[in-house]
Amino acid sequence: MGFYTYIAKRIGLYTIVFFTALALAWSIPRFLGNPIAIIIARLGPSQAGAALAASYFMQAFGLNKPLHVQFLYFLKGLLHGDLGISVWLLGKPVSSIVYKGVIFDLILMTPAIIVSWYIGNIVGALAARYRNLDRILLPIFYILTATPYFLLAMLLQWGLTVRYKIFPTVIKTTVFEQLLYHPNLTVLLQFLRAWFLPFLSLVIVSIGGWASGMRSLMIYELESNYSRYMEMLGFSEKRISSYAFRYAIHPQITGLGIQLGTLITGAIAVEYIFNYPGLGFYMFNAIINNDPFLLQGTILVMILMVIFANFLVDIIEAIIDPRIRLGVVR
Amino acid sequence: MEIVKNIGRSEVWRYLHGNTKFWTSITIVLAVVILGVIGPYLTKYSPNTPAGAPMTPPSFKHPFGTDYFGYDVFSEVVYGIRVSLSVGLIAALIATLIGVILGMIAGLRGGIVDAIIDTLINIFLSIPPILIMILLAVYIGKRGILEMGLIIGILSWQWTARAVRAQVSALRTSDFIASSYLSGNSYIKVLFKDVLPNIASYMFLSFVIQLSTAILTVVTLEFFGLGASEWSLGAIIQYSVLWGGIPLGLWWWFLFPGIIIVALIASLYILVISLEEVFNPRLRRW
């Protein structure tokens, strides 16, 4: 199986994944609950008005049509970039909110993933090689991985903005708008001050996961037969480690796509705590403010981002892994 | 046969005996569980009525302080441990069960059944499960302990299924499976009598791994306000954020439930690696 067959197969898989995600995001609100009732409940207590509004919304959203027609409407809307309107933000189209959310998410998460991946792999490999270091580092790795993202974000906020006033407590929301439309140096600096703490919380927690993963992979490689054989032949420990590292790094690259899935959900709470206007910030507010369309829209776009990242990782993997590139196995 | 068994047992015991990782982690896990079980008898305050002056730091009267409304944080936490742990246990049981069954079937059957289950596993590995859990939890109506456990369980089996499938696939072509078929055993019998004992130790490990990730998921959902009860570890922390616990500097409100969450999950992780070393001698180095 060659490179292109491999890519074609992955595209096939992600198409199935995408439609499964669409079907879930569409059917769960329809069959389990009633988004209209949520919107009506927010409007006010009048009974007669509620019935009228309900029938209006049923018609407006096409909920009185047969199910397959509704699903086609949903798909059509999606293709036009129509994700409905936000109730919490008073009728603002969800697609325009989500669009900005994606930009700020990319600015936050891309560096967070790269930095934590790089540091985590190096520290993890060091822990596997030096036993004394491992005794100290191992508990730290596991404590970091066990920390929920929101908890570390809260500790950082409490420690660095309330206890010691190193970072500003209140960030003007206009900074984010200005960065998109009228960027200049002062705005950029202000933005970086708002960006740094959410970035730091994401990085610190994910380092634990990458490092503990790398440590186990390296130990596994260092104890394998080829390492033992190299040891018998008299290779230096450094040389053996560098060979083991090349094997161990491979699953870590595969893990990048999946890690984005955990990071994007970790960012929901982190962005809310720091008022950072990414997708997660809007999703958290959609949950606590009962906003069905905003919730559905943010979830769909997050899933799309994760699928896209997974596909990107697959391509990178196919390029760097000779077994796939030359079509030897799989 | 008896002798071989005894040697095996004493070797495991000897290895566990001096293993600080194992004993430290199991002590912490048990301590948290016991705190959840007997905790409500240790405190004289109910988590549902104000117990004293609001916003007081930890003292002998209130070991974890009181929150913005004057509720005793210690009482909230011990009731919260019960809720969060129960949801995590139910979720881990369901996820392990589904994962092991699907993984075994896919691995032993091969062919089209394997292809379908493998695609299913890959789908749920590519969609971040917590997003679907959020949707389900928002719309499910009644969010009880059982419901939350179910939601998390039915969306977390993919990791176990993938690992079990890989292990059983390796077994499928081995001689003892072939001879078991040849001696007239049915597919089901081979599955339970020959395959299951081989993955039993992994099944147990997988349950502990599932438990640790399930608890992390539970508290995250609780923090989003999608928990089974107001007195869950994540919900306490959510309240502290929503009611200004951070700018007011009420660190005890979120730090104590936070420490319990981290201690519990980290201990479960470390328990897993110490057990891995027991089951797989290759990983034992120090």
XYZ file of C-alpha atoms in Angstrom:
616
model
C 0.000 0.000 0.000
C 1.475 3.242 -1.107
C 1.392 6.762 0.179
C -1.678 7.814 -1.800
C -3.747 4.750 -0.907
C -2.953 5.491 2.735
C -4.050 9.121 2.417
C -7.193 8.107 0.523
C -8.068 5.620 3.269
C -7.664 8.282 5.951
C -9.842 10.712 3.994
C -12.477 7.978 3.811
C -12.319 7.458 7.571
C -12.547 11.161 8.371
C -15.548 11.565 6.066
C -17.326 8.881 8.102
C -16.173 10.560 11.332
C -17.436 13.921 10.115
C -20.893 12.622 9.250
C -21.142 10.690 12.522
C -20.311 13.900 14.369
C -22.888 15.837 12.357
C -25.544 13.221 13.001
C -24.813 13.225 16.740
C -24.743 17.018 17.034
C -27.998 17.225 15.126
C -29.936 14.357 16.689
C -29.058 14.676 20.408
C -30.754 18.083 20.883
C -33.747 16.964 18.804
C -34.467 13.606 20.386
C -33.338 14.119 23.969
C -34.440 17.652 24.640
C -36.258 20.606 23.216
C -34.199 23.645 22.191
C -37.368 25.663 21.552
C -38.526 25.133 25.138
C -35.157 26.452 26.338
C -35.499 29.594 24.228
C -39.133 30.128 25.295
C -38.213 29.667 28.944
C -35.763 32.533 28.576
C -38.363 34.858 27.074
C -40.665 35.190 30.064
C -43.514 33.698 32.016
C -46.545 34.602 29.817
C -48.416 31.373 28.942
C -50.366 32.577 25.905
C -47.349 34.307 24.456
C -45.271 31.160 25.022
C -47.597 29.026 22.908
C -47.575 31.591 20.114
C -43.800 31.964 20.257
C -43.408 28.172 20.278
C -45.431 27.739 17.102
C -43.544 30.646 15.523
C -40.173 29.116 16.340
C -41.357 25.672 15.200
C -42.114 27.197 11.814
C -39.083 29.467 11.689
C -36.672 26.631 12.394
C -38.645 24.136 10.298
C -39.218 21.807 13.242
C -42.697 20.845 11.992
C -41.238 19.227 8.860
C -40.365 15.501 8.583
C -37.048 14.522 10.145
C -35.083 13.822 6.960
C -36.125 17.224 5.566
C -34.954 18.824 8.816
C -31.592 17.111 8.509
C -31.241 18.311 4.903
C -32.078 21.861 6.028
C -29.417 21.526 8.695
C -26.834 20.397 6.135
C -27.854 23.158 3.730
C -27.481 25.735 6.469
C -24.058 24.367 7.337
C -22.898 24.579 3.733
C -23.928 28.238 3.723
C -22.073 28.754 6.979
C -25.362 29.228 8.814
C -25.196 27.907 12.378
C -28.272 29.689 13.733
C -28.353 32.631 16.114
C -27.091 33.040 19.641
C -29.678 33.625 22.338
C -27.123 34.656 24.954
C -25.576 37.302 22.686
C -28.998 38.590 21.644
C -29.434 37.359 18.123
C -25.867 37.608 16.901
C -25.238 34.955 14.213
C -23.342 31.995 15.680
C -21.113 31.723 12.604
C -19.595 35.190 13.131
C -18.925 34.453 16.830
C -17.404 31.092 15.986
C -15.238 32.571 13.246
C -13.443 34.881 15.678
C -13.333 32.118 18.273
C -11.437 29.868 15.870
C -8.834 32.553 15.174
C -8.176 33.177 18.873
C -8.145 29.443 19.550
C -5.499 28.869 16.897
C -3.366 31.697 18.312
C -3.637 30.099 21.760
C -3.419 26.400 21.026
C -0.904 26.010 18.213
C 2.011 27.390 20.271
C 0.739 25.571 23.384
C 0.818 22.192 21.637
C 4.214 22.742 20.029
C 5.907 24.025 23.193
C 4.460 21.346 25.480
C 5.231 18.567 22.996
C 8.839 19.680 22.646
C 9.544 20.160 26.347
C 7.534 17.099 27.400
C 9.345 14.694 25.080
C 12.773 15.872 26.135
C 12.035 15.801 29.861
C 10.313 12.419 29.540
C 13.269 10.891 27.698
C 15.660 12.270 30.321
C 13.585 10.723 33.110
C 13.733 7.348 31.374
C 17.502 7.532 31.025
C 18.557 8.811 34.438
C 17.121 6.833 37.308
C 17.818 9.416 40.003
C 16.117 12.137 37.999
C 13.198 9.797 37.447
C 12.474 9.531 41.163
C 11.804 13.272 41.326
C 10.261 13.768 37.891
C 7.845 10.840 37.781
C 5.531 12.066 40.579
C 5.631 15.560 39.049
C 4.557 14.212 35.634
C 1.676 12.306 37.113
C 0.549 15.159 39.353
C 0.521 17.456 36.299
C -1.459 14.992 34.172
C -3.908 14.473 37.003
C -4.544 18.203 37.339
C -7.709 19.345 35.598
C -6.971 22.272 33.277
C -9.441 24.489 35.100
C -7.757 23.929 38.462
C -4.304 24.987 37.286
C -5.817 27.991 35.518
C -7.512 29.021 38.767
C -4.319 28.589 40.790
C -2.355 30.671 38.289
C -4.999 33.365 38.250
C -5.217 33.449 42.026
C -1.444 33.390 42.463
C -0.359 35.752 39.696
C -3.181 38.281 39.480
C -4.728 38.371 42.971
C -2.014 37.337 45.425
C 0.936 38.803 43.520
C -0.286 41.370 41.036
C 2.049 40.450 38.179
C -0.636 40.175 35.522
C -3.655 42.459 35.062
C -6.869 41.213 36.696
C -9.199 42.864 34.220
C -8.484 42.791 30.506
C -10.399 45.165 28.291
C -12.380 43.112 25.794
C -11.693 45.799 23.172
C -8.079 44.564 23.015
C -9.197 41.440 21.203
C -11.317 43.343 18.683
C -8.509 45.812 18.058
C -6.014 43.013 17.469
C -8.177 41.712 14.633
C -9.069 45.028 12.997
C -6.507 47.676 14.008
C -3.386 45.862 15.143
C -0.475 47.901 16.487
C 2.361 47.342 18.929
C 0.601 48.484 22.131
C -2.435 46.373 21.314
C -0.202 43.407 20.626
C 1.595 43.831 23.967
C -1.711 44.137 25.825
C -2.970 41.062 24.007
C 0.123 39.078 24.952
C -0.439 39.914 28.620
C -3.961 38.509 28.337
C -2.782 35.539 26.274
C 0.118 34.430 28.442
C -1.682 32.935 31.453
C -4.140 30.771 29.471
C -1.192 29.675 27.328
C 0.864 28.821 30.420
C -1.916 26.766 32.034
C -2.416 24.733 28.863
C 1.332 24.152 28.436
C 2.082 23.135 32.024
C -0.694 20.539 32.234
C 0.049 19.010 28.833
C 3.774 18.708 29.531
C 2.857 16.099 32.165
C 1.018 13.961 29.626
C 3.716 14.123 26.944
C 6.518 13.491 29.434
C 4.909 10.503 31.154
C 4.065 9.023 27.757
C 7.611 9.514 26.498
C 9.052 8.045 29.687
C 7.078 4.788 29.324
C 7.854 4.525 25.603
C 11.558 5.081 26.179
C 11.749 2.545 29.012
C 10.000 0.038 26.780
C 12.507 0.655 23.976
C 15.532 0.698 26.298
C 14.517 -2.707 27.690
C 13.878 -4.237 24.277
C 16.083 -6.827 22.618
C 17.822 -4.498 20.159
C 18.871 -2.195 23.005
C 20.187 -5.144 24.993
C 22.089 -6.311 21.913
C 23.621 -2.872 21.383
C 24.605 -2.854 25.038
C 26.363 -6.207 24.619
C 28.174 -4.935 21.547
C 29.478 -2.103 23.667
C 27.591 0.905 22.347
C 27.547 3.884 24.672
C 24.367 4.513 26.649
C 23.974 7.809 24.845
C 24.015 6.076 21.471
C 21.465 3.490 22.572
C 19.182 6.242 23.902
C 19.337 8.162 20.657
C 18.213 5.076 18.713
C 15.478 4.342 21.232
C 14.314 7.957 21.004
C 13.728 7.629 17.279
C 11.418 4.687 17.870
C 9.703 6.216 20.860
C 8.939 9.546 19.188
C 6.696 7.910 16.603
C 3.654 7.203 18.833
C 4.092 10.704 20.245
C 3.581 12.173 16.770
C 0.460 10.040 16.339
C -0.684 11.375 19.693
C -0.550 14.996 18.519
C -3.937 14.798 16.799
C -5.602 13.161 19.788
C -3.949 15.610 22.166
C -5.589 18.504 20.320
C -8.895 16.896 21.255
C -8.014 16.987 24.961
C -6.456 20.434 24.739
C -9.468 21.946 23.013
C -11.727 20.654 25.794
C -9.260 21.749 28.453
C -9.308 25.199 26.899
C -13.089 25.494 27.442
C -12.605 26.076 31.157
C -9.278 27.907 30.857
C -10.675 30.448 28.389
C -13.697 31.029 30.596
C -11.581 31.593 33.694
C -9.289 34.076 31.926
C -12.027 35.645 29.760
C -10.103 34.738 26.629
C -12.566 34.871 23.690
C -11.795 31.535 22.013
C -14.341 28.872 21.071
C -14.215 27.385 24.562
C -15.167 30.694 26.180
C -18.324 30.841 24.072
C -19.096 27.188 24.671
C -18.846 27.559 28.457
C -21.154 30.551 28.308
C -23.496 28.643 26.000
C -23.744 25.889 28.643
C -24.328 28.114 31.663
C -26.646 30.473 29.732
C -28.701 27.742 27.988
C -27.879 28.779 24.433
C -28.669 25.785 22.167
C -27.428 27.097 18.813
C -24.214 28.551 20.149
C -23.517 25.232 21.904
C -24.178 23.202 18.770
C -22.127 25.561 16.609
C -19.073 25.621 18.881
C -19.150 21.829 19.305
C -19.373 21.264 15.550
C -16.515 23.619 14.779
C -14.344 22.103 17.540
C -14.941 18.618 16.118
C -14.075 19.891 12.639
C -10.837 21.410 13.953
C -9.874 18.143 15.642
C -10.638 16.097 12.517
C -8.573 18.473 10.416
C -5.665 18.319 12.874
C -5.813 14.521 12.893
C -5.645 14.503 9.111
C -2.678 16.874 9.150
C -0.868 14.603 11.612
C -1.601 11.603 9.382
C 0.032 13.345 6.430
C 3.081 14.320 8.497
C 3.323 10.757 9.764
C 3.102 9.349 6.254
C 5.921 11.623 5.157
C 8.328 10.901 7.990
C 7.580 7.210 8.526
C 9.441 5.221 5.849
C 7.180 2.229 6.386
C 4.216 4.234 5.099
C 6.164 6.400 2.640
C 7.657 3.428 0.831
C 4.506 1.355 1.188
C 6.114 -1.523 3.061
C 3.400 -2.270 5.602
C -0.218 -1.294 6.405
C 1.256 -27.064 38.773
C 0.634 -26.052 42.402
C 4.325 -25.320 42.886
C 4.479 -23.118 39.800
C 1.493 -21.142 41.031
C 3.068 -20.633 44.450
C 6.346 -19.444 43.006
C 4.458 -16.969 40.862
C 2.525 -15.660 43.794
C 5.465 -15.167 46.120
C 7.429 -13.450 43.363
C 4.660 -10.901 42.863
C 4.434 -10.453 46.599
C 8.179 -10.008 46.939
C 8.130 -7.428 44.172
C 5.222 -5.516 45.675
C 6.729 -5.638 49.147
C 9.419 -3.055 48.596
C 7.545 -1.031 46.003
C 7.007 2.440 47.449
C 5.095 3.591 44.343
C 2.495 0.901 44.908
C 2.050 1.408 48.649
C 1.984 5.217 48.558
C -0.559 5.345 45.756
C -2.857 2.687 47.176
C -2.788 4.403 50.583
C -3.847 7.737 49.085
C -6.604 6.156 46.978
C -7.974 4.280 49.990
C -7.721 7.392 52.175
C -9.859 9.397 49.746
C -12.381 6.556 49.417
C -12.611 6.211 53.213
C -13.007 9.980 53.586
C -15.931 9.778 51.171
C -17.502 6.847 53.023
C -17.138 7.967 56.646
C -16.715 11.713 56.007
C -20.368 12.625 56.546
C -20.104 11.139 60.069
C -17.021 13.250 60.849
C -18.713 16.583 60.289
C -21.594 17.985 62.244
C -22.578 20.456 59.524
C -24.925 19.715 56.668
C -23.749 20.894 53.233
C -27.209 22.338 52.626
C -27.409 24.920 55.423
C -25.014 27.728 56.304
C -22.740 26.522 59.080
C -21.123 29.709 60.323
C -19.760 33.079 59.356
C -19.183 33.383 55.585
C -15.693 33.489 54.049
C -13.727 32.328 57.104
C -10.340 30.724 56.473
C -9.614 27.156 57.678
C -9.829 26.734 61.461
C -10.457 23.935 63.975
C -14.178 24.515 63.677
C -14.132 24.500 59.883
C -11.053 22.551 58.702
C -11.543 23.629 55.070
C -13.011 27.068 55.903
C -16.418 28.343 54.876
C -17.542 29.597 51.477
C -19.138 32.856 50.306
C -22.500 31.828 51.798
C -21.133 30.434 55.069
C -21.410 26.750 54.077
C -18.805 24.422 55.578
C -16.428 23.507 52.722
C -15.335 20.275 54.449
C -18.932 18.988 54.483
C -19.354 19.951 50.841
C -16.169 18.105 49.950
C -16.928 14.838 51.768
C -20.366 14.657 50.183
C -18.789 15.654 46.867
C -16.278 12.785 46.996
C -19.181 10.318 47.233
C -20.905 11.713 44.165
C -17.824 12.143 41.945
C -16.396 8.731 42.887
C -19.673 6.898 42.288
C -20.077 8.444 38.839
C -16.456 7.594 38.010
C -16.861 3.978 39.190
C -20.020 3.406 37.144
C -18.441 5.008 34.065
C -15.235 2.964 34.396
C -17.167 -0.299 34.807
C -19.307 0.361 31.723
C -16.366 1.539 29.598
C -14.179 -1.450 30.548
C -17.000 -3.902 29.903
C -17.886 -2.500 26.464
C -14.219 -2.093 25.522
C -13.205 -5.637 26.509
C -16.188 -7.272 24.794
C -15.825 -5.304 21.538
C -12.037 -5.697 21.532
C -12.205 -9.455 22.108
C -14.813 -10.005 19.421
C -12.924 -7.880 16.880
C -9.588 -9.486 17.675
C -10.772 -13.095 17.614
C -13.209 -12.880 14.705
C -11.166 -10.826 12.261
C -12.568 -10.141 8.800
C -15.588 -7.920 8.299
C -16.590 -7.865 12.011
C -13.104 -6.646 12.873
C -13.225 -4.017 10.128
C -16.527 -2.629 11.415
C -15.457 -2.527 15.060
C -12.081 -1.038 14.106
C -13.796 1.749 12.172
C -16.078 2.354 15.157
C -13.031 2.592 17.447
C -11.327 5.028 15.074
C -14.434 7.205 14.823
C -14.640 7.588 18.587
C -10.902 8.164 18.857
C -11.155 11.054 16.363
C -14.146 12.829 17.933
C -13.249 14.292 21.333
C -15.683 12.285 23.486
C -16.175 15.063 26.032
C -17.910 17.251 23.428
C -20.575 14.604 22.830
C -20.831 14.072 26.597
C -21.525 17.800 27.020
C -24.328 17.658 24.432
C -25.867 14.575 26.054
C -25.573 15.997 29.569
C -27.142 19.310 28.532
C -30.181 17.669 26.961
C -30.714 14.566 29.089
C -33.090 16.317 31.491
C -32.451 14.435 34.741
C -28.757 14.273 35.620
C -28.418 11.607 38.289
C -25.346 9.616 39.318
C -26.409 6.683 37.152
C -27.168 8.844 34.102
C -23.825 10.659 34.275
C -21.972 7.371 34.727
C -23.757 5.978 31.685
C -23.019 9.026 29.506
C -19.323 8.926 30.326
C -19.095 5.131 30.151
C -20.654 4.660 26.720
C -18.274 7.257 25.233
C -14.973 6.145 26.837
C -14.618 2.481 25.836
C -12.545 3.129 22.677
C -9.136 3.122 24.410
C -9.750 -0.219 26.096
C -11.236 -1.692 22.927
C -8.222 -0.687 20.849
C -5.716 -2.206 23.271
C -7.700 -5.420 23.833
C -8.221 -5.814 20.083
C -4.473 -5.535 19.455
C -3.675 -8.118 22.146
C -6.324 -10.609 21.022
C -5.372 -10.201 17.352
C -1.886 -11.352 18.274
C -3.359 -14.391 20.030
C -5.683 -15.361 17.182
C -3.125 -17.158 15.059
C -1.441 -18.894 18.001
C -1.418 -22.679 18.305
C -3.394 -23.029 21.500
C -6.371 -21.160 20.024
C -6.233 -23.353 16.922
C -6.114 -26.544 18.984
C -8.975 -25.284 21.130
C -11.089 -24.856 17.979
C -9.933 -28.261 16.717
C -10.996 -29.992 19.907
C -14.514 -28.893 19.114
C -14.889 -25.806 21.295
C -17.377 -23.220 20.112
C -16.423 -19.635 19.357
C -17.961 -18.405 22.614
C -16.159 -21.063 24.617
C -12.810 -20.162 23.053
C -13.511 -16.521 23.828
C -14.159 -17.120 27.523
C -11.952 -20.119 28.288
C -8.869 -19.352 26.199
C -8.825 -15.654 25.360
C -10.219 -14.080 28.521
C -7.650 -15.542 30.964
C -4.903 -14.155 28.747
C -6.143 -10.603 28.993
C -7.392 -10.763 32.589
C -4.469 -8.818 34.025
C -4.811 -6.194 31.316
C -8.534 -5.982 31.999
C -7.849 -5.068 35.598
C -5.245 -2.458 34.599
C -7.630 -1.057 32.029
C -10.290 -0.659 34.701
C -7.942 1.397 36.882
C -6.909 3.534 33.894
C -10.556 4.030 32.965
C -11.346 4.970 36.570
C -8.675 7.673 36.633
C -9.687 9.227 33.311
C -13.391 8.878 34.176
C -12.898 10.840 37.411
C -11.017 13.543 35.502
C -13.882 13.699 32.986
C -16.502 13.714 35.748
C -14.993 16.685 37.574
C -14.539 18.551 34.285
C -18.216 18.071 33.391
C -19.160 19.049 36.943
C -17.104 22.193 36.550
C -19.166 23.019 33.441
C -22.257 22.773 35.646
C -23.173 19.403 34.120
C -22.697 17.216 37.189
C -24.914 14.792 39.046
C -25.323 16.961 42.120
C -24.432 20.331 43.589
C -22.167 18.558 46.054
C -19.683 17.124 43.670
C -15.994 18.048 43.709
C -16.171 19.831 40.352
C -19.357 21.698 41.222
C -17.837 23.143 44.414
C -14.980 24.547 42.332
C -17.400 25.910 39.729
C -19.300 27.768 42.453
C -16.081 29.255 43.749
C -15.409 30.659 40.258
C -18.954 31.876 39.609
C -19.179 33.622 43.026
C -15.845 35.370 42.805
C -13.805 33.021 44.986
C -10.625 33.948 43.089
C -10.754 37.770 43.205
C -11.966 37.594 46.836
C -8.968 35.404 47.641
C -11.002 32.509 49.120
C -8.321 29.969 48.184
C -9.591 27.281 50.556
C -12.854 27.109 48.603
C -11.215 25.670 45.483
C -7.824 24.472 46.713
C -9.021 21.692 49.055
C -11.414 19.995 46.619
C -8.721 20.515 43.960
C -6.008 18.817 46.028
C -8.285 15.821 46.629
C -9.028 15.497 42.902
C -5.349 15.696 41.946
C -4.183 13.347 44.730
C -6.786 10.748 43.800
C -6.170 10.784 40.042
C -2.367 10.977 40.301
C -2.365 8.048 42.745
C -4.491 6.003 40.368
C -2.031 6.734 37.541
C 0.952 5.731 39.673
C -0.925 2.636 40.841
C -1.291 1.673 37.192
C 2.417 1.926 36.423
C 3.403 0.000 39.561
C 0.928 -2.729 38.620
C 2.224 -2.730 35.038
C 5.664 -3.493 36.458
C 4.185 -6.407 38.396
C 2.425 -7.883 35.364
C 5.241 -7.151 32.909
C 8.676 -8.018 34.378
C 10.401 -6.306 31.456
C 9.431 -2.901 32.797
C 10.989 -3.546 36.229
C 14.177 -1.599 36.519
C 14.359 -0.206 39.989
